[in-house]
mmCIF file with all atom_site columns, N, CA and C in Angstrom:
data_model
loop_
_atom_site.group_PDB
_atom_site.id
_atom_site.type_symbol
_atom_site.label_atom_id
_atom_site.label_alt_id
_atom_site.label_comp_id
_atom_site.label_asym_id
_atom_site.label_entity_id
_atom_site.label_seq_id
_atom_site.pdbx_PDB_ins_code
_atom_site.Cartn_x
_atom_site.Cartn_y
_atom_site.Cartn_z
_atom_site.occupancy
_atom_site.B_iso_or_equiv
_atom_site.pdbx_formal_charge
_atom_site.auth_seq_id
_atom_site.auth_comp_id
_atom_site.auth_asym_id
_atom_site.auth_atom_id
_atom_site.pdbx_PDB_model_num
ATOM 1   N N  . MET S 1 1  ? 249.787 220.159 15.096  1.00 47.00 ? 1  MET S N  1
ATOM 2   C CA . MET S 1 1  ? 250.458 219.552 13.961  1.00 47.00 ? 1  MET S CA 1
ATOM 3   C C  . MET S 1 1  ? 249.837 220.077 12.668  1.00 47.00 ? 1  MET S C  1
ATOM 4   N N  . VAL S 1 2  ? 250.628 220.131 11.619  1.00 48.00 ? 2  VAL S N  1
ATOM 5   C CA . VAL S 1 2  ? 250.181 220.652 10.339  1.00 48.00 ? 2  VAL S CA 1
ATOM 6   C C  . VAL S 1 2  ? 250.357 219.577 9.281   1.00 48.00 ? 2  VAL S C  1
ATOM 7   N N  . ALA S 1 3  ? 249.314 219.367 8.477   1.00 52.00 ? 3  ALA S N  1
ATOM 8   C CA . ALA S 1 3  ? 249.383 218.397 7.386   1.00 52.00 ? 3  ALA S CA 1
ATOM 9   C C  . ALA S 1 3  ? 249.937 219.083 6.147   1.00 52.00 ? 3  ALA S C  1
ATOM 10  N N  . SER S 1 4  ? 250.550 218.321 5.297   1.00 53.00 ? 4  SER S N  1
ATOM 11  C CA . SER S 1 4  ? 251.087 218.853 4.054   1.00 53.00 ? 4  SER S CA 1
ATOM 12  C C  . SER S 1 4  ? 250.394 218.150 2.900   1.00 53.00 ? 4  SER S C  1
ATOM 13  N N  . MET S 1 5  ? 249.915 218.920 1.944   1.00 53.00 ? 5  MET S N  1
ATOM 14  C CA . MET S 1 5  ? 249.260 218.355 0.766   1.00 53.00 ? 5  MET S CA 1
ATOM 15  C C  . MET S 1 5  ? 250.070 218.761 -0.455  1.00 53.00 ? 5  MET S C  1
ATOM 16  N N  . SER S 1 6  ? 250.135 217.889 -1.435  1.00 54.00 ? 6  SER S N  1
ATOM 17  C CA . SER S 1 6  ? 250.792 218.268 -2.672  1.00 54.00 ? 6  SER S CA 1
ATOM 18  C C  . SER S 1 6  ? 249.957 217.787 -3.841  1.00 54.00 ? 6  SER S C  1
ATOM 19  N N  . ARG S 1 7  ? 250.159 218.445 -4.961  1.00 51.00 ? 7  ARG S N  1
ATOM 20  C CA . ARG S 1 7  ? 249.387 218.124 -6.147  1.00 51.00 ? 7  ARG S CA 1
ATOM 21  C C  . ARG S 1 7  ? 250.314 218.198 -7.342  1.00 51.00 ? 7  ARG S C  1
ATOM 22  N N  . LYS S 1 8  ? 250.256 217.213 -8.196  1.00 50.00 ? 8  LYS S N  1
ATOM 23  C CA . LYS S 1 8  ? 251.120 217.180 -9.369  1.00 50.00 ? 8  LYS S CA 1
ATOM 24  C C  . LYS S 1 8  ? 250.248 217.236 -10.612 1.00 50.00 ? 8  LYS S C  1
ATOM 25  N N  . LYS S 1 9  ? 250.477 218.245 -11.438 1.00 51.00 ? 9  LYS S N  1
ATOM 26  C CA . LYS S 1 9  ? 249.782 218.363 -12.714 1.00 51.00 ? 9  LYS S CA 1
ATOM 27  C C  . LYS S 1 9  ? 250.765 217.983 -13.819 1.00 51.00 ? 9  LYS S C  1
ATOM 28  N N  . PRO S 1 10 ? 250.262 217.441 -14.924 1.00 50.00 ? 10 PRO S N  1
ATOM 29  C CA . PRO S 1 10 ? 251.160 217.141 -16.039 1.00 50.00 ? 10 PRO S CA 1
ATOM 30  C C  . PRO S 1 10 ? 251.887 218.408 -16.494 1.00 50.00 ? 10 PRO S C  1
ATOM 31  N N  . GLY S 1 11 ? 253.190 218.328 -16.615 1.00 48.00 ? 11 GLY S N  1
ATOM 32  C CA . GLY S 1 11 ? 253.968 219.466 -17.084 1.00 48.00 ? 11 GLY S CA 1
ATOM 33  C C  . GLY S 1 11 ? 254.166 220.569 -16.064 1.00 48.00 ? 11 GLY S C  1
ATOM 34  N N  . ALA S 1 12 ? 253.788 220.355 -14.832 1.00 48.00 ? 12 ALA S N  1
ATOM 35  C CA . ALA S 1 12 ? 253.916 221.393 -13.802 1.00 48.00 ? 12 ALA S CA 1
ATOM 36  C C  . ALA S 1 12 ? 254.830 220.908 -12.691 1.00 48.00 ? 12 ALA S C  1
ATOM 37  N N  . SER S 1 13 ? 255.345 221.849 -11.951 1.00 50.00 ? 13 SER S N  1
ATOM 38  C CA . SER S 1 13 ? 256.149 221.468 -10.791 1.00 50.00 ? 13 SER S CA 1
ATOM 39  C C  . SER S 1 13 ? 255.222 221.107 -9.639  1.00 50.00 ? 13 SER S C  1
ATOM 40  N N  . ARG S 1 14 ? 255.737 220.331 -8.709  1.00 54.00 ? 14 ARG S N  1
ATOM 41  C CA . ARG S 1 14 ? 254.922 219.925 -7.559  1.00 54.00 ? 14 ARG S CA 1
ATOM 42  C C  . ARG S 1 14 ? 254.693 221.133 -6.671  1.00 54.00 ? 14 ARG S C  1
ATOM 43  N N  . ARG S 1 15 ? 253.440 221.288 -6.224  1.00 59.00 ? 15 ARG S N  1
ATOM 44  C CA . ARG S 1 15 ? 253.092 222.379 -5.320  1.00 59.00 ? 15 ARG S CA 1
ATOM 45  C C  . ARG S 1 15 ? 252.690 221.784 -3.986  1.00 59.00 ? 15 ARG S C  1
ATOM 46  N N  . THR S 1 16 ? 253.306 222.254 -2.924  1.00 66.00 ? 16 THR S N  1
ATOM 47  C CA . THR S 1 16 ? 253.022 221.757 -1.583  1.00 66.00 ? 16 THR S CA 1
ATOM 48  C C  . THR S 1 16 ? 252.634 222.926 -0.701  1.00 66.00 ? 16 THR S C  1
ATOM 49  N N  . PHE S 1 17 ? 251.640 222.706 0.149   1.00 67.00 ? 17 PHE S N  1
ATOM 50  C CA . PHE S 1 17 ? 251.243 223.738 1.092   1.00 67.00 ? 17 PHE S CA 1
ATOM 51  C C  . PHE S 1 17 ? 250.797 223.071 2.374   1.00 67.00 ? 17 PHE S C  1
ATOM 52  N N  . ASN S 1 18 ? 250.815 223.808 3.456   1.00 78.00 ? 18 ASN S N  1
ATOM 53  C CA . ASN S 1 18 ? 250.482 223.266 4.766   1.00 78.00 ? 18 ASN S CA 1
ATOM 54  C C  . ASN S 1 18 ? 249.118 223.761 5.225   1.00 78.00 ? 18 ASN S C  1
ATOM 55  N N  . ILE S 1 19 ? 248.339 222.855 5.806   1.00 78.00 ? 19 ILE S N  1
ATOM 56  C CA . ILE S 1 19 ? 247.066 223.213 6.425   1.00 78.00 ? 19 ILE S CA 1
ATOM 57  C C  . ILE S 1 19 ? 247.001 222.518 7.779   1.00 78.00 ? 19 ILE S C  1
ATOM 58  N N  . SER S 1 20 ? 246.170 223.035 8.655   1.00 85.00 ? 20 SER S N  1
ATOM 59  C CA . SER S 1 20 ? 246.068 222.443 9.993   1.00 85.00 ? 20 SER S CA 1
ATOM 60  C C  . SER S 1 20 ? 245.429 221.059 9.911   1.00 85.00 ? 20 SER S C  1
ATOM 61  N N  . ASP S 1 21 ? 245.702 220.230 10.918  1.00 84.00 ? 21 ASP S N  1
ATOM 62  C CA . ASP S 1 21 ? 245.112 218.892 10.969  1.00 84.00 ? 21 ASP S CA 1
ATOM 63  C C  . ASP S 1 21 ? 243.588 218.961 11.017  1.00 84.00 ? 21 ASP S C  1
ATOM 64  N N  . ASP S 1 22 ? 243.049 219.930 11.774  1.00 85.00 ? 22 ASP S N  1
ATOM 65  C CA . ASP S 1 22 ? 241.591 220.063 11.877  1.00 85.00 ? 22 ASP S CA 1
ATOM 66  C C  . ASP S 1 22 ? 240.968 220.379 10.523  1.00 85.00 ? 22 ASP S C  1
ATOM 67  N N  . LEU S 1 23 ? 241.577 221.308 9.802   1.00 83.00 ? 23 LEU S N  1
ATOM 68  C CA . LEU S 1 23 ? 241.057 221.668 8.485   1.00 83.00 ? 23 LEU S CA 1
ATOM 69  C C  . LEU S 1 23 ? 241.177 220.492 7.522   1.00 83.00 ? 23 LEU S C  1
ATOM 70  N N  . TYR S 1 24 ? 242.294 219.769 7.581   1.00 81.00 ? 24 TYR S N  1
ATOM 71  C CA . TYR S 1 24 ? 242.485 218.614 6.707   1.00 81.00 ? 24 TYR S CA 1
ATOM 72  C C  . TYR S 1 24 ? 241.452 217.533 7.005   1.00 81.00 ? 24 TYR S C  1
ATOM 73  N N  . LEU S 1 25 ? 241.161 217.303 8.283   1.00 83.00 ? 25 LEU S N  1
ATOM 74  C CA . LEU S 1 25 ? 240.167 216.304 8.666   1.00 83.00 ? 25 LEU S CA 1
ATOM 75  C C  . LEU S 1 25 ? 238.785 216.689 8.135   1.00 83.00 ? 25 LEU S C  1
ATOM 76  N N  . LYS S 1 26 ? 238.425 217.956 8.258   1.00 83.00 ? 26 LYS S N  1
ATOM 77  C CA . LYS S 1 26 ? 237.139 218.415 7.717   1.00 83.00 ? 26 LYS S CA 1
ATOM 78  C C  . LYS S 1 26 ? 237.095 218.223 6.210   1.00 83.00 ? 26 LYS S C  1
ATOM 79  N N  . LEU S 1 27 ? 238.190 218.547 5.549   1.00 77.00 ? 27 LEU S N  1
ATOM 80  C CA . LEU S 1 27 ? 238.282 218.381 4.103   1.00 77.00 ? 27 LEU S CA 1
ATOM 81  C C  . LEU S 1 27 ? 238.123 216.915 3.718   1.00 77.00 ? 27 LEU S C  1
ATOM 82  N N  . GLN S 1 28 ? 238.755 216.015 4.458   1.00 78.00 ? 28 GLN S N  1
ATOM 83  C CA . GLN S 1 28 ? 238.624 214.582 4.188   1.00 78.00 ? 28 GLN S CA 1
ATOM 84  C C  . GLN S 1 28 ? 237.186 214.111 4.365   1.00 78.00 ? 28 GLN S C  1
ATOM 85  N N  . LYS S 1 29 ? 236.512 214.592 5.406   1.00 83.00 ? 29 LYS S N  1
ATOM 86  C CA . LYS S 1 29 ? 235.132 214.176 5.673   1.00 83.00 ? 29 LYS S CA 1
ATOM 87  C C  . LYS S 1 29 ? 234.194 214.621 4.561   1.00 83.00 ? 29 LYS S C  1
ATOM 88  N N  . VAL S 1 30 ? 234.344 215.869 4.127   1.00 78.00 ? 30 VAL S N  1
ATOM 89  C CA . VAL S 1 30 ? 233.505 216.365 3.035   1.00 78.00 ? 30 VAL S CA 1
ATOM 90  C C  . VAL S 1 30 ? 233.822 215.605 1.754   1.00 78.00 ? 30 VAL S C  1
ATOM 91  N N  . ALA S 1 31 ? 235.100 215.363 1.509   1.00 74.00 ? 31 ALA S N  1
ATOM 92  C CA . ALA S 1 31 ? 235.506 214.627 0.319   1.00 74.00 ? 31 ALA S CA 1
ATOM 93  C C  . ALA S 1 31 ? 234.933 213.213 0.339   1.00 74.00 ? 31 ALA S C  1
ATOM 94  N N  . TYR S 1 32 ? 234.963 212.555 1.502   1.00 78.00 ? 32 TYR S N  1
ATOM 95  C CA . TYR S 1 32 ? 234.405 211.210 1.626   1.00 78.00 ? 32 TYR S CA 1
ATOM 96  C C  . TYR S 1 32 ? 232.911 211.227 1.317   1.00 78.00 ? 32 TYR S C  1
ATOM 97  N N  . ARG S 1 33 ? 232.220 212.209 1.872   1.00 80.00 ? 33 ARG S N  1
ATOM 98  C CA . ARG S 1 33 ? 230.774 212.322 1.654   1.00 80.00 ? 33 ARG S CA 1
ATOM 99  C C  . ARG S 1 33 ? 230.460 212.533 0.173   1.00 80.00 ? 33 ARG S C  1
ATOM 100 N N  . GLU S 1 34 ? 231.308 213.279 -0.511  1.00 75.00 ? 34 GLU S N  1
ATOM 101 C CA . GLU S 1 34 ? 231.103 213.572 -1.932  1.00 75.00 ? 34 GLU S CA 1
ATOM 102 C C  . GLU S 1 34 ? 231.759 212.531 -2.841  1.00 75.00 ? 34 GLU S C  1
ATOM 103 N N  . ARG S 1 35 ? 232.387 211.514 -2.241  1.00 79.00 ? 35 ARG S N  1
ATOM 104 C CA . ARG S 1 35 ? 233.090 210.451 -2.975  1.00 79.00 ? 35 ARG S CA 1
ATOM 105 C C  . ARG S 1 35 ? 234.256 210.996 -3.812  1.00 79.00 ? 35 ARG S C  1
ATOM 106 N N  . LEU S 1 36 ? 234.975 211.931 -3.233  1.00 72.00 ? 36 LEU S N  1
ATOM 107 C CA . LEU S 1 36 ? 236.150 212.503 -3.881  1.00 72.00 ? 36 LEU S CA 1
ATOM 108 C C  . LEU S 1 36 ? 237.333 212.350 -2.944  1.00 72.00 ? 36 LEU S C  1
ATOM 109 N N  . ASN S 1 37 ? 238.532 212.523 -3.474  1.00 74.00 ? 37 ASN S N  1
ATOM 110 C CA . ASN S 1 37 ? 239.662 212.576 -2.553  1.00 74.00 ? 37 ASN S CA 1
ATOM 111 C C  . ASN S 1 37 ? 239.810 214.012 -2.055  1.00 74.00 ? 37 ASN S C  1
ATOM 112 N N  . ALA S 1 38 ? 240.618 214.213 -1.046  1.00 72.00 ? 38 ALA S N  1
ATOM 113 C CA . ALA S 1 38 ? 240.733 215.530 -0.411  1.00 72.00 ? 38 ALA S CA 1
ATOM 114 C C  . ALA S 1 38 ? 241.237 216.590 -1.387  1.00 72.00 ? 38 ALA S C  1
ATOM 115 N N  . THR S 1 39 ? 242.146 216.225 -2.262  1.00 78.00 ? 39 THR S N  1
ATOM 116 C CA . THR S 1 39 ? 242.670 217.195 -3.223  1.00 78.00 ? 39 THR S CA 1
ATOM 117 C C  . THR S 1 39 ? 241.582 217.639 -4.188  1.00 78.00 ? 39 THR S C  1
ATOM 118 N N  . GLN S 1 40 ? 240.766 216.687 -4.675  1.00 80.00 ? 40 GLN S N  1
ATOM 119 C CA . GLN S 1 40 ? 239.671 217.044 -5.578  1.00 80.00 ? 40 GLN S CA 1
ATOM 120 C C  . GLN S 1 40 ? 238.665 217.955 -4.886  1.00 80.00 ? 40 GLN S C  1
ATOM 121 N N  . GLN S 1 41 ? 238.373 217.676 -3.623  1.00 77.00 ? 41 GLN S N  1
ATOM 122 C CA . GLN S 1 41 ? 237.419 218.495 -2.883  1.00 77.00 ? 41 GLN S CA 1
ATOM 123 C C  . GLN S 1 41 ? 237.976 219.902 -2.677  1.00 77.00 ? 41 GLN S C  1
ATOM 124 N N  . LEU S 1 42 ? 239.248 220.001 -2.350  1.00 81.00 ? 42 LEU S N  1
ATOM 125 C CA . LEU S 1 42 ? 239.877 221.303 -2.174  1.00 81.00 ? 42 LEU S CA 1
ATOM 126 C C  . LEU S 1 42 ? 239.856 222.082 -3.485  1.00 81.00 ? 42 LEU S C  1
ATOM 127 N N  . GLU S 1 43 ? 240.123 221.396 -4.586  1.00 85.00 ? 43 GLU S N  1
ATOM 128 C CA . GLU S 1 43 ? 240.104 222.051 -5.892  1.00 85.00 ? 43 GLU S CA 1
ATOM 129 C C  . GLU S 1 43 ? 238.716 222.604 -6.207  1.00 85.00 ? 43 GLU S C  1
ATOM 130 N N  . ARG S 1 44 ? 237.675 221.824 -5.940  1.00 84.00 ? 44 ARG S N  1
ATOM 131 C CA . ARG S 1 44 ? 236.301 222.302 -6.164  1.00 84.00 ? 44 ARG S CA 1
ATOM 132 C C  . ARG S 1 44 ? 236.002 223.539 -5.329  1.00 84.00 ? 44 ARG S C  1
ATOM 133 N N  . PHE S 1 45 ? 236.406 223.499 -4.050  1.00 86.00 ? 45 PHE S N  1
ATOM 134 C CA . PHE S 1 45 ? 236.164 224.623 -3.156  1.00 86.00 ? 45 PHE S CA 1
ATOM 135 C C  . PHE S 1 45 ? 236.882 225.878 -3.650  1.00 86.00 ? 45 PHE S C  1
ATOM 136 N N  . LEU S 1 46 ? 238.143 225.723 -4.016  1.00 88.00 ? 46 LEU S N  1
ATOM 137 C CA . LEU S 1 46 ? 238.908 226.872 -4.492  1.00 88.00 ? 46 LEU S CA 1
ATOM 138 C C  . LEU S 1 46 ? 238.340 227.422 -5.793  1.00 88.00 ? 46 LEU S C  1
ATOM 139 N N  . ASP S 1 47 ? 237.851 226.558 -6.675  1.00 90.00 ? 47 ASP S N  1
ATOM 140 C CA . ASP S 1 47 ? 237.202 227.025 -7.903  1.00 90.00 ? 47 ASP S CA 1
ATOM 141 C C  . ASP S 1 47 ? 236.018 227.926 -7.576  1.00 90.00 ? 47 ASP S C  1
ATOM 142 N N  . ARG S 1 48 ? 235.204 227.526 -6.584  1.00 91.00 ? 48 ARG S N  1
ATOM 143 C CA . ARG S 1 48 ? 234.049 228.345 -6.183  1.00 91.00 ? 48 ARG S CA 1
ATOM 144 C C  . ARG S 1 48 ? 234.492 229.671 -5.575  1.00 91.00 ? 48 ARG S C  1
ATOM 145 N N  . VAL S 1 49 ? 235.504 229.626 -4.714  1.00 91.00 ? 49 VAL S N  1
ATOM 146 C CA . VAL S 1 49 ? 236.003 230.849 -4.075  1.00 91.00 ? 49 VAL S CA 1
ATOM 147 C C  . VAL S 1 49 ? 236.547 231.816 -5.126  1.00 91.00 ? 49 VAL S C  1
ATOM 148 N N  . LEU S 1 50 ? 237.325 231.308 -6.061  1.00 92.00 ? 50 LEU S N  1
ATOM 149 C CA . LEU S 1 50 ? 237.908 232.167 -7.086  1.00 92.00 ? 50 LEU S CA 1
ATOM 150 C C  . LEU S 1 50 ? 236.848 232.721 -8.034  1.00 92.00 ? 50 LEU S C  1
ATOM 151 N N  . ALA S 1 51 ? 235.831 231.932 -8.353  1.00 93.00 ? 51 ALA S N  1
ATOM 152 C CA . ALA S 1 51 ? 234.734 232.426 -9.193  1.00 93.00 ? 51 ALA S CA 1
ATOM 153 C C  . ALA S 1 51 ? 233.995 233.556 -8.483  1.00 93.00 ? 51 ALA S C  1
ATOM 154 N N  . ASP S 1 52 ? 233.749 233.392 -7.185  1.00 94.00 ? 52 ASP S N  1
ATOM 155 C CA . ASP S 1 52 ? 233.111 234.458 -6.402  1.00 94.00 ? 52 ASP S CA 1
ATOM 156 C C  . ASP S 1 52 ? 233.983 235.707 -6.379  1.00 94.00 ? 52 ASP S C  1
ATOM 157 N N  . TYR S 1 53 ? 235.278 235.531 -6.235  1.00 93.00 ? 53 TYR S N  1
ATOM 158 C CA . TYR S 1 53 ? 236.212 236.661 -6.216  1.00 93.00 ? 53 TYR S CA 1
ATOM 159 C C  . TYR S 1 53 ? 236.139 237.429 -7.534  1.00 93.00 ? 53 TYR S C  1
ATOM 160 N N  . GLU S 1 54 ? 236.122 236.692 -8.647  1.00 93.00 ? 54 GLU S N  1
ATOM 161 C CA . GLU S 1 54 ? 236.031 237.338 -9.957  1.00 93.00 ? 54 GLU S CA 1
ATOM 162 C C  . GLU S 1 54 ? 234.736 238.135 -10.090 1.00 93.00 ? 54 GLU S C  1
ATOM 163 N N  . LYS S 1 55 ? 233.621 237.565 -9.648  1.00 95.00 ? 55 LYS S N  1
ATOM 164 C CA . LYS S 1 55 ? 232.332 238.258 -9.727  1.00 95.00 ? 55 LYS S CA 1
ATOM 165 C C  . LYS S 1 55 ? 232.322 239.515 -8.870  1.00 95.00 ? 55 LYS S C  1
ATOM 166 N N  . GLU S 1 56 ? 232.802 239.398 -7.640  1.00 95.00 ? 56 GLU S N  1
ATOM 167 C CA . GLU S 1 56 ? 232.794 240.529 -6.710  1.00 95.00 ? 56 GLU S CA 1
ATOM 168 C C  . GLU S 1 56 ? 233.689 241.669 -7.182  1.00 95.00 ? 56 GLU S C  1
ATOM 169 N N  . ASN S 1 57 ? 234.803 241.340 -7.812  1.00 92.00 ? 57 ASN S N  1
ATOM 170 C CA . ASN S 1 57 ? 235.774 242.353 -8.215  1.00 92.00 ? 57 ASN S CA 1
ATOM 171 C C  . ASN S 1 57 ? 235.708 242.704 -9.694  1.00 92.00 ? 57 ASN S C  1
ATOM 172 N N  . GLY S 1 58 ? 234.861 242.017 -10.451 1.00 94.00 ? 58 GLY S N  1
ATOM 173 C CA . GLY S 1 58 ? 234.702 242.307 -11.873 1.00 94.00 ? 58 GLY S CA 1
ATOM 174 C C  . GLY S 1 58 ? 235.976 242.116 -12.681 1.00 94.00 ? 58 GLY S C  1
ATOM 175 N N  . ILE S 1 59 ? 236.745 241.087 -12.338 1.00 91.00 ? 59 ILE S N  1
ATOM 176 C CA . ILE S 1 59 ? 237.995 240.814 -13.049 1.00 91.00 ? 59 ILE S CA 1
ATOM 177 C C  . ILE S 1 59 ? 238.055 239.353 -13.464 1.00 91.00 ? 59 ILE S C  1
ATOM 178 N N  . LYS S 1 60 ? 238.982 239.048 -14.347 1.00 92.00 ? 60 LYS S N  1
ATOM 179 C CA . LYS S 1 60 ? 239.288 237.667 -14.718 1.00 92.00 ? 60 LYS S CA 1
ATOM 180 C C  . LYS S 1 60 ? 240.676 237.351 -14.179 1.00 92.00 ? 60 LYS S C  1
ATOM 181 N N  . ILE S 1 61 ? 240.766 236.400 -13.287 1.00 88.00 ? 61 ILE S N  1
ATOM 182 C CA . ILE S 1 61 ? 242.047 236.056 -12.665 1.00 88.00 ? 61 ILE S CA 1
ATOM 183 C C  . ILE S 1 61 ? 243.058 235.602 -13.715 1.00 88.00 ? 61 ILE S C  1
ATOM 184 N N  . ASP S 1 62 ? 242.602 234.897 -14.749 1.00 88.00 ? 62 ASP S N  1
ATOM 185 C CA . ASP S 1 62 ? 243.515 234.411 -15.787 1.00 88.00 ? 62 ASP S CA 1
ATOM 186 C C  . ASP S 1 62 ? 244.221 235.548 -16.519 1.00 88.00 ? 62 ASP S C  1
ATOM 187 N N  . GLU S 1 63 ? 243.643 236.748 -16.496 1.00 90.00 ? 63 GLU S N  1
ATOM 188 C CA . GLU S 1 63 ? 244.229 237.883 -17.203 1.00 90.00 ? 63 GLU S CA 1
ATOM 189 C C  . GLU S 1 63 ? 245.263 238.634 -16.370 1.00 90.00 ? 63 GLU S C  1
ATOM 190 N N  . ILE S 1 64 ? 245.408 238.293 -15.099 1.00 86.00 ? 64 ILE S N  1
ATOM 191 C CA . ILE S 1 64 ? 246.372 238.968 -14.227 1.00 86.00 ? 64 ILE S CA 1
ATOM 192 C C  . ILE S 1 64 ? 247.776 238.480 -14.571 1.00 86.00 ? 64 ILE S C  1
ATOM 193 N N  . GLN S 1 65 ? 248.677 239.407 -14.808 1.00 87.00 ? 65 GLN S N  1
ATOM 194 C CA . GLN S 1 65 ? 250.070 239.080 -15.114 1.00 87.00 ? 65 GLN S CA 1
ATOM 195 C C  . GLN S 1 65 ? 250.883 239.127 -13.827 1.00 87.00 ? 65 GLN S C  1
ATOM 196 N N  . VAL S 1 66 ? 251.521 238.031 -13.482 1.00 85.00 ? 66 VAL S N  1
ATOM 197 C CA . VAL S 1 66 ? 252.359 237.952 -12.287 1.00 85.00 ? 66 VAL S CA 1
ATOM 198 C C  . VAL S 1 66 ? 253.814 238.023 -12.721 1.00 85.00 ? 66 VAL S C  1
ATOM 199 N N  . PRO S 1 67 ? 254.579 238.980 -12.168 1.00 87.00 ? 67 PRO S N  1
ATOM 200 C CA . PRO S 1 67 ? 255.996 239.063 -12.545 1.00 87.00 ? 67 PRO S CA 1
ATOM 201 C C  . PRO S 1 67 ? 256.754 237.807 -12.117 1.00 87.00 ? 67 PRO S C  1
ATOM 202 N N  . VAL S 1 68 ? 257.685 237.375 -12.950 1.00 84.00 ? 68 VAL S N  1
ATOM 203 C CA . VAL S 1 68 ? 258.466 236.169 -12.679 1.00 84.00 ? 68 VAL S CA 1
ATOM 204 C C  . VAL S 1 68 ? 259.882 236.575 -12.299 1.00 84.00 ? 68 VAL S C  1
ATOM 205 N N  . ASP S 1 69 ? 260.343 236.066 -11.169 1.00 80.00 ? 69 ASP S N  1
ATOM 206 C CA . ASP S 1 69 ? 261.715 236.303 -10.724 1.00 80.00 ? 69 ASP S CA 1
ATOM 207 C C  . ASP S 1 69 ? 262.636 235.363 -11.474 1.00 80.00 ? 69 ASP S C  1
ATOM 208 N N  . GLU S 1 70 ? 263.683 235.870 -12.062 1.00 76.00 ? 70 GLU S N  1
ATOM 209 C CA . GLU S 1 70 ? 264.591 235.028 -12.846 1.00 76.00 ? 70 GLU S CA 1
ATOM 210 C C  . GLU S 1 70 ? 265.825 234.608 -12.066 1.00 76.00 ? 70 GLU S C  1
ATOM 211 N N  . ASP S 1 71 ? 265.776 234.700 -10.745 1.00 65.00 ? 71 ASP S N  1
ATOM 212 C CA . ASP S 1 71 ? 266.923 234.316 -9.907  1.00 65.00 ? 71 ASP S CA 1
ATOM 213 C C  . ASP S 1 71 ? 267.041 232.839 -9.751  1.00 65.00 ? 71 ASP S C  1
#
């Protein structure tokens, strides 16, 4: 089975993605230990991963231009 998580930011569209139940359970446990909800814990983890990516590749992710489909 796959869990679905969504996150709503002010002024943004809802983003939903699927993760495995095992991964979601681990995320919940770490979040509980850190007194955060699962979304906050995932956000912290992704911030660290993206910061490492920027350091390793010598780039700023915010400066990357992604083409937008107008369909």
